[in-house]
Coordinates of C-alpha atoms in Angstrom, one line a residue:
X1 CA -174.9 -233.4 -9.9
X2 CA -178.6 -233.6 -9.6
X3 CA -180.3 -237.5 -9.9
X4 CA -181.9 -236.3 -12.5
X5 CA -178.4 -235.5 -14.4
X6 CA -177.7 -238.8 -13.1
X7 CA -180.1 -240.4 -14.6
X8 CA -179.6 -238.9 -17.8
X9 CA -175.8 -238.9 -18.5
X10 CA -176.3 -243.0 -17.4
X11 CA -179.3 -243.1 -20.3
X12 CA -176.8 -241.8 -22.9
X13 CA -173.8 -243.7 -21.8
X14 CA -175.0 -246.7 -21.2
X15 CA -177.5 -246.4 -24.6
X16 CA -173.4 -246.2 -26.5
X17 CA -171.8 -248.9 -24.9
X18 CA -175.2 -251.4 -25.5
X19 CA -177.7 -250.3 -28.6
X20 CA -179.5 -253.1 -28.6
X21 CA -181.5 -253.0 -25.5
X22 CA -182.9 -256.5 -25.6
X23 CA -184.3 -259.3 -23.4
X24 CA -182.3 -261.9 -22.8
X25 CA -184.9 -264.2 -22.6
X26 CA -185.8 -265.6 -25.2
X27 CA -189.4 -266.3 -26.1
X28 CA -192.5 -265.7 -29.5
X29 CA -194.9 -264.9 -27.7
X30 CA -196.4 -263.4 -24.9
X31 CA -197.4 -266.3 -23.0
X32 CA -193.7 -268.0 -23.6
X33 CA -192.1 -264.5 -22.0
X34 CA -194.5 -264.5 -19.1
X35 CA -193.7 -267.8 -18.5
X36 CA -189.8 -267.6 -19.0
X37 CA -190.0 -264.8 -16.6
X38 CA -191.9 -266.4 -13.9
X39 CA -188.9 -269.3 -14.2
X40 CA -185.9 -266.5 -13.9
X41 CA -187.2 -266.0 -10.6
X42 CA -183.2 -266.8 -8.8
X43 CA -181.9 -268.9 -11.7
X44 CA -180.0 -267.3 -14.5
X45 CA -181.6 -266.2 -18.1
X46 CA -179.1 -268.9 -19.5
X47 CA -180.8 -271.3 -17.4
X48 CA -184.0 -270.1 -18.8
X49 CA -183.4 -270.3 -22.4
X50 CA -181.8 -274.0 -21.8
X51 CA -184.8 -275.3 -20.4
X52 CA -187.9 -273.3 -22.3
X53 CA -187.4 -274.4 -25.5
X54 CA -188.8 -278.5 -24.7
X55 CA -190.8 -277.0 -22.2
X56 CA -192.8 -274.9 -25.1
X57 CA -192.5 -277.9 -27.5
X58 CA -194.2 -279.9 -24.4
X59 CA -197.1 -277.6 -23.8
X60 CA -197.3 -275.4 -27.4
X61 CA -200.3 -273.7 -26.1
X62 CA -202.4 -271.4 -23.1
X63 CA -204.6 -274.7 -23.2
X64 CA -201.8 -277.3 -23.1
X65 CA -200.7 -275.4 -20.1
X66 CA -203.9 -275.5 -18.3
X67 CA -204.7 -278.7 -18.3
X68 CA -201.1 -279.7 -17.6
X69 CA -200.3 -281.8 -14.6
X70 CA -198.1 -279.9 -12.5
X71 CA -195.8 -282.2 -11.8
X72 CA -195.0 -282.9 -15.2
X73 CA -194.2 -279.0 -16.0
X74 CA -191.8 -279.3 -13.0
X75 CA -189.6 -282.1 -14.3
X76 CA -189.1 -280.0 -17.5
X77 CA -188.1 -277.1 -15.0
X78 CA -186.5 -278.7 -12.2
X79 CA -183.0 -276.8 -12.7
X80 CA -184.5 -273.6 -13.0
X81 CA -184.7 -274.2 -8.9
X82 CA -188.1 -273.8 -6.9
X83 CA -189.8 -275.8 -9.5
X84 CA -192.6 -276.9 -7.8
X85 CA -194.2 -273.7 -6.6
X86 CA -193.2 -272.4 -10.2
X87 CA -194.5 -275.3 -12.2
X88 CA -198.1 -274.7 -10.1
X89 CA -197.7 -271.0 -10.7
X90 CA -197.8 -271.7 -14.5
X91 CA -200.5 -273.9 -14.5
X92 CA -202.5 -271.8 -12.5
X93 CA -202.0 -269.0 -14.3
X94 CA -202.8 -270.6 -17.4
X95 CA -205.5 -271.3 -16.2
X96 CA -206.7 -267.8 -14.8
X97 CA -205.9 -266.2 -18.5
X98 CA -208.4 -268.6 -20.0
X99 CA -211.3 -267.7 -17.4
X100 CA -210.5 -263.9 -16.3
X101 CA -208.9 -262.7 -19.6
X102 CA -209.8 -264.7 -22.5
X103 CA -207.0 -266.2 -23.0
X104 CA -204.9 -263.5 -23.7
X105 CA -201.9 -262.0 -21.6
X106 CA -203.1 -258.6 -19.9
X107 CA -201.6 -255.4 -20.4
X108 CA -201.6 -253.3 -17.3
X109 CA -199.4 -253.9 -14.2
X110 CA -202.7 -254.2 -12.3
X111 CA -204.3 -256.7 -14.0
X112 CA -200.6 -258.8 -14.2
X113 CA -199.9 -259.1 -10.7
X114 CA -203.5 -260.6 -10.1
X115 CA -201.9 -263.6 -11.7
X116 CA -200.5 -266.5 -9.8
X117 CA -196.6 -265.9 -9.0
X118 CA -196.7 -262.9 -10.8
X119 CA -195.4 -259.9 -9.5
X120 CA -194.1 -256.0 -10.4
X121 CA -191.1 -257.0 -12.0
X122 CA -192.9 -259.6 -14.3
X123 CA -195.7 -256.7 -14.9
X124 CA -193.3 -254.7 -16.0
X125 CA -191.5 -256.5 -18.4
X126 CA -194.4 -258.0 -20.1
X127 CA -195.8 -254.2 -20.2
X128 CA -192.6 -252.8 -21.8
X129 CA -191.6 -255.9 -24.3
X130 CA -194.8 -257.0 -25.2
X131 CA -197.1 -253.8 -25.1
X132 CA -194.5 -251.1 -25.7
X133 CA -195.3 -249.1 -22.2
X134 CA -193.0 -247.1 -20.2
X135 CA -191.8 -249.8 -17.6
X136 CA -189.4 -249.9 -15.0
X137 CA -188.4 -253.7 -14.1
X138 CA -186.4 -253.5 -10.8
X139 CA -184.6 -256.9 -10.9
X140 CA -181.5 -257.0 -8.9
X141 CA -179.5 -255.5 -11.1
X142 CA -181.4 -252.2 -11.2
X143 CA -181.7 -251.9 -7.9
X144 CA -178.0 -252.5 -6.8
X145 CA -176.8 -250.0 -9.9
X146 CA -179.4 -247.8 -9.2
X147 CA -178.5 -247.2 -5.6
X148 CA -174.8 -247.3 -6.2
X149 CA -174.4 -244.9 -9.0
X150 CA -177.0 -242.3 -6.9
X151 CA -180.4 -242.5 -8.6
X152 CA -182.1 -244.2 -5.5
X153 CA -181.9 -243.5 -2.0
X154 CA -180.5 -246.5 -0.9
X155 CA -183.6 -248.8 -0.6
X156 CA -183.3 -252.2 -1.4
X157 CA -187.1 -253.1 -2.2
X158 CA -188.3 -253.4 -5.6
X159 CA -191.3 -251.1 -5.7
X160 CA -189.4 -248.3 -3.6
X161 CA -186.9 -248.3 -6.7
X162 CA -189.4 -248.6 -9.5
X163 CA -191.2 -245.3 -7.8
X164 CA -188.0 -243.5 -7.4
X165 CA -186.8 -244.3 -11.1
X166 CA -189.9 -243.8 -12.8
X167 CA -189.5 -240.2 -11.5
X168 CA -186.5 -240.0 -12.9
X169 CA -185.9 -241.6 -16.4
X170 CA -187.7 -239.9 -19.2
X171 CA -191.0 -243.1 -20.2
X172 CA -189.4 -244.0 -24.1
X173 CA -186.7 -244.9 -21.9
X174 CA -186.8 -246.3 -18.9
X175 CA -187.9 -250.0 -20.3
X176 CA -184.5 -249.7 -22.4
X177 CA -182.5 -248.6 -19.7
X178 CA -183.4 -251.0 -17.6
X179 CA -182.5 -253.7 -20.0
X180 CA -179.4 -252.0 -20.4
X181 CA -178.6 -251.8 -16.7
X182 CA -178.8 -255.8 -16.6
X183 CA -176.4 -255.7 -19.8
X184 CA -173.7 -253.2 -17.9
X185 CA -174.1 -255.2 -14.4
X186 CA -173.1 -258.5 -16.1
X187 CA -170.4 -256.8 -17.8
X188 CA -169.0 -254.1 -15.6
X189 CA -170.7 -253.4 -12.4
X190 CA -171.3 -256.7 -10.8
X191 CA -172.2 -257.6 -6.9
X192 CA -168.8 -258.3 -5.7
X193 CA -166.5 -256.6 -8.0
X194 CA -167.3 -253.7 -9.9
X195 CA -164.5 -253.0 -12.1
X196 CA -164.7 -249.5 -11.6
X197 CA -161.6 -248.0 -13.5
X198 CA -163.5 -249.7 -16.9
X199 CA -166.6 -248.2 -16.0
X200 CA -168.1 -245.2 -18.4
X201 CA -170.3 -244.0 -15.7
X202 CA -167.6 -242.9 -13.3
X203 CA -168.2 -239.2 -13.6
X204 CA -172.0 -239.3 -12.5
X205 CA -171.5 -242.2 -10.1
X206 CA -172.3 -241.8 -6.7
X207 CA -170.4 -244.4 -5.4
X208 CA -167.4 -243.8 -7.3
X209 CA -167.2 -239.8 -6.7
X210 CA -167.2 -240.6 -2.6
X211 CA -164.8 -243.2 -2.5
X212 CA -162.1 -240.2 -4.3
X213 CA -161.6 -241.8 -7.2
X214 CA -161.8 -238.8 -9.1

């Protein structure tokens, strides 16, 4: 089977088992997702969604977060771990988007990881969830499914698998399948213990095919 055929039979499969592609963050606008993304950065998504809701009450605004005092963001983030370098980060970038972008969130990769603590997995998701552009967001769970089931060549680092997939998945859907590949690792095809003999993708799987499963 050609990655390509891969890629595709792991679209459809996965697109069954989870319809409803959807961030797990949760967030109104696009400020609030940037911002919840920048704090997933090794902490969970439940750990985000705990913690964001006083945080946004706090600071309700791109001003309110500019002319916060750092170390007042970072005790409303403190378990979301690293929460000094992230609670400068947001401040920092608040304060960017007001003087480099009028205040409002950009839309291209490019322009995204010119922000403080921002980088291509961020872009990404703030391209495909806010804007509606073909995005691949190569978070850990994309990369460790993506090499496993054979639609990467084994590389570990982000941008290497975000080239190699956006060659791959058809645009309209790599920003859902990627989604759906965080969805499927939580559920089936985790870092430790895959549980292989529930898995649907076990006819286009690399991994699964070489250890003669089937």
């Amino acid at each position: 089977m050609t990655k390509k055929a891969r890629a595709l039979t792991a679209i459809q499969r996965l697109k069954e088992r989870y319809p409803d592609a959807l961030c797990s963050l949760t967030y109104r606008d696009p400020l609030q997702l940037l911002i919840a993304t920048r704090l997933s950065a090794q902490c969970t998504d439940a750990r985000v969604n705990l913690v964001t809701p006083a945080l946004f009450e706090r600071f309700p605004s791109l001003e309110a977060f500019a002319s916060a005092d750092p170390e007042e963001v970072g005790e409303y983030i403190r378990s979301c771990g690293l929460y000094k370098t992230k609670s400068r980060d947001i401040v920092a970038m608040a304060n960017m988007l007001l003087r480099d972008y009028n205040g409002v969130v950009p839309d291209t990769v490019e322009q995204l990881i010119k922000l403080p603590g921002v980088g291509r997995k961020t872009a990404n998701l703030i391209c495909g969830d806010i804007y509606g552009k073909p995005a691949v967001v190569a978070d850990t769970h994309c990369i460790r499914i993506s090499n496993r089931i054979g639609l990467c060549s084994g590389s570990k680092a982000p941008y290497k698998v975000e080239t190699q997939l956006r060659a791959l998945l058809p645009p309209e859907e790599s920003n859902s399948f990627c989604h759906r590949l965080v969805l499927f690792g939580r559920d089936i095809c985790s870092a430790r213990a895959p549980r292989c003999a529930d898995c649907p993708l076990q006819d286009c799987c690399a991994s699964f095919q070489k250890s003669g499963a089937l």
